[in-house]
XYZ file of C-alpha atoms in Angstrom:
181
model
C 145.556 183.220 144.071
C 147.270 182.215 140.848
C 149.164 178.941 140.514
C 151.134 178.077 137.373
C 153.044 174.846 136.804
C 155.073 173.968 133.714
C 156.430 170.519 132.984
C 158.267 168.487 130.402
C 158.713 164.709 130.303
C 160.996 162.888 127.893
C 160.982 159.221 126.995
C 163.987 157.839 125.153
C 163.422 154.465 123.452
C 159.716 154.367 124.279
C 158.544 150.764 124.180
C 155.782 149.990 121.701
C 153.656 146.879 121.394
C 153.846 145.083 118.072
C 151.150 142.457 117.601
C 150.048 140.122 114.882
C 147.485 137.310 114.888
C 148.680 133.718 114.766
C 146.720 130.462 114.595
C 147.501 127.480 116.812
C 144.956 124.806 115.847
C 141.545 126.266 116.602
C 142.966 128.929 118.920
C 143.785 132.454 117.746
C 146.773 133.854 119.585
C 148.115 137.389 119.397
C 151.747 137.351 120.491
C 153.144 140.599 121.817
C 156.616 141.801 120.919
C 158.282 144.957 122.098
C 160.266 147.418 120.051
C 162.083 150.486 121.251
C 163.871 153.438 119.800
C 161.196 156.113 119.547
C 161.779 159.416 121.324
C 158.712 161.130 122.824
C 158.448 164.478 124.617
C 155.383 165.634 126.521
C 155.199 169.203 127.748
C 152.496 171.263 129.315
C 151.408 174.208 131.360
C 148.802 174.071 134.112
C 147.306 177.227 135.581
C 144.623 177.845 138.180
C 143.109 181.133 139.285
C 141.215 180.953 142.587
C 139.017 183.736 143.893
C 137.215 183.881 147.249
C 134.780 186.813 147.017
C 132.970 185.972 150.284
C 133.478 183.687 153.273
C 132.468 180.178 152.228
C 132.501 180.928 148.476
C 135.325 179.720 146.246
C 135.467 180.241 142.476
C 138.208 178.702 140.349
C 139.092 178.568 136.697
C 141.841 176.228 135.598
C 143.422 175.470 132.255
C 145.792 172.739 131.125
C 147.743 172.924 127.872
C 149.683 169.822 126.821
C 151.302 168.633 123.610
C 153.254 165.561 122.573
C 156.177 165.374 120.139
C 157.459 162.109 118.657
C 160.589 161.354 116.654
C 158.612 159.082 114.308
C 157.348 161.075 111.278
C 153.566 161.255 111.012
C 153.132 159.724 114.441
C 149.641 159.686 115.895
C 151.250 160.371 119.266
C 151.200 164.074 118.352
C 147.484 164.362 119.064
C 147.087 161.795 121.860
C 146.231 164.233 124.591
C 143.761 167.101 124.565
C 145.841 170.228 123.965
C 143.416 172.264 126.038
C 141.284 171.420 129.058
C 139.366 174.151 130.896
C 137.291 173.928 134.086
C 135.108 176.398 135.933
C 134.587 175.305 139.529
C 132.358 176.808 142.212
C 132.150 175.702 145.858
C 129.724 177.055 148.440
C 129.692 176.433 152.181
C 126.041 176.645 153.207
C 124.495 176.973 156.689
C 124.075 174.007 159.062
C 127.014 172.026 157.615
C 125.745 171.792 154.044
C 127.863 172.478 150.973
C 127.390 172.554 147.205
C 129.826 172.428 144.331
C 129.856 172.241 140.571
C 132.448 171.761 137.849
C 131.775 172.703 134.242
C 134.596 171.802 131.907
C 135.715 171.430 128.320
C 138.082 168.807 126.925
C 139.423 169.489 123.431
C 139.421 166.816 120.734
C 142.309 164.365 120.641
C 143.278 161.001 119.260
C 143.407 157.840 121.244
C 146.587 156.149 120.147
C 146.916 152.442 120.757
C 150.586 151.578 120.340
C 149.880 148.532 118.209
C 150.729 148.077 114.572
C 149.466 146.085 111.636
C 152.373 146.370 109.263
C 153.124 150.095 109.222
C 149.664 151.366 110.092
C 148.964 152.932 113.453
C 145.517 152.586 114.919
C 144.093 155.866 116.197
C 140.685 157.456 116.328
C 139.673 161.070 116.852
C 137.756 161.698 120.065
C 135.604 164.815 119.663
C 135.445 167.882 121.922
C 133.537 167.037 125.080
C 131.890 168.796 127.986
C 132.310 167.721 131.584
C 129.623 168.597 134.149
C 129.782 167.395 137.765
C 127.749 168.455 140.809
C 128.050 167.597 144.491
C 125.850 168.279 147.518
C 127.318 167.520 150.909
C 126.500 167.552 154.590
C 129.114 167.584 157.377
C 127.634 166.383 160.662
C 131.105 166.886 162.197
C 134.452 168.314 161.110
C 135.780 164.781 160.444
C 132.907 163.356 158.374
C 130.829 164.188 155.323
C 127.829 162.609 153.626
C 127.354 163.517 149.978
C 125.342 162.993 146.815
C 127.217 163.415 143.543
C 126.314 163.500 139.862
C 129.205 163.036 137.442
C 129.442 163.386 133.688
C 126.012 164.991 133.434
C 126.562 166.578 129.989
C 126.049 163.293 128.148
C 125.162 159.662 128.793
C 128.741 158.512 128.022
C 131.959 160.493 127.696
C 134.279 158.714 125.241
C 137.739 157.989 126.598
C 139.029 155.495 124.082
C 138.386 154.120 120.632
C 138.230 150.588 122.023
C 134.819 151.371 123.524
C 136.021 152.633 126.885
C 133.710 155.392 128.060
C 132.809 157.042 131.337
C 129.077 156.736 131.942
C 126.868 159.290 133.592
C 127.026 158.384 137.270
C 125.114 159.202 140.416
C 126.489 158.222 143.787
C 125.905 158.574 147.482
C 128.885 158.367 149.787
C 130.542 159.195 153.036
C 134.041 160.301 153.884
C 135.732 160.107 157.269
C 138.931 161.792 158.405
C 141.142 160.253 161.048
C 143.600 162.471 162.699
């Protein structure tokens, strides 16, 4: 099966934060002001190709393309989202209620744009290309419940999400899901 979705979002007078440090006695305060007037357009195309070669086996490849246009010349908003994201996903239904799945992905470089200004300078940092690797092993004792073990972000210890230090760590989890119907 092939699914394709295109989209476009437009923001007229996008609100930006404008900050500047101020001193009140011994306390540093950063007041926040808002300014509008910038036009931003985000557009993209998402596609997914799913193939089921055998009963209980699902293979999928998906791709997302997205770009951002801003009315402000030289805006760092242009590169704020990865233009390309690709995932290869495999899911297997195993005997006795067990299942296994993996996702191997690629996220293209992009800038993290914080909409704050110091005079006329924007603050943005390039976030490099990154790999995404997730695995999941599950067991369904009934059709309405599942126990699972999951490893996320296995390609590196931390996947950078933001230039302010925000990162997604490598995670391992054990969980359960229940369906009520």
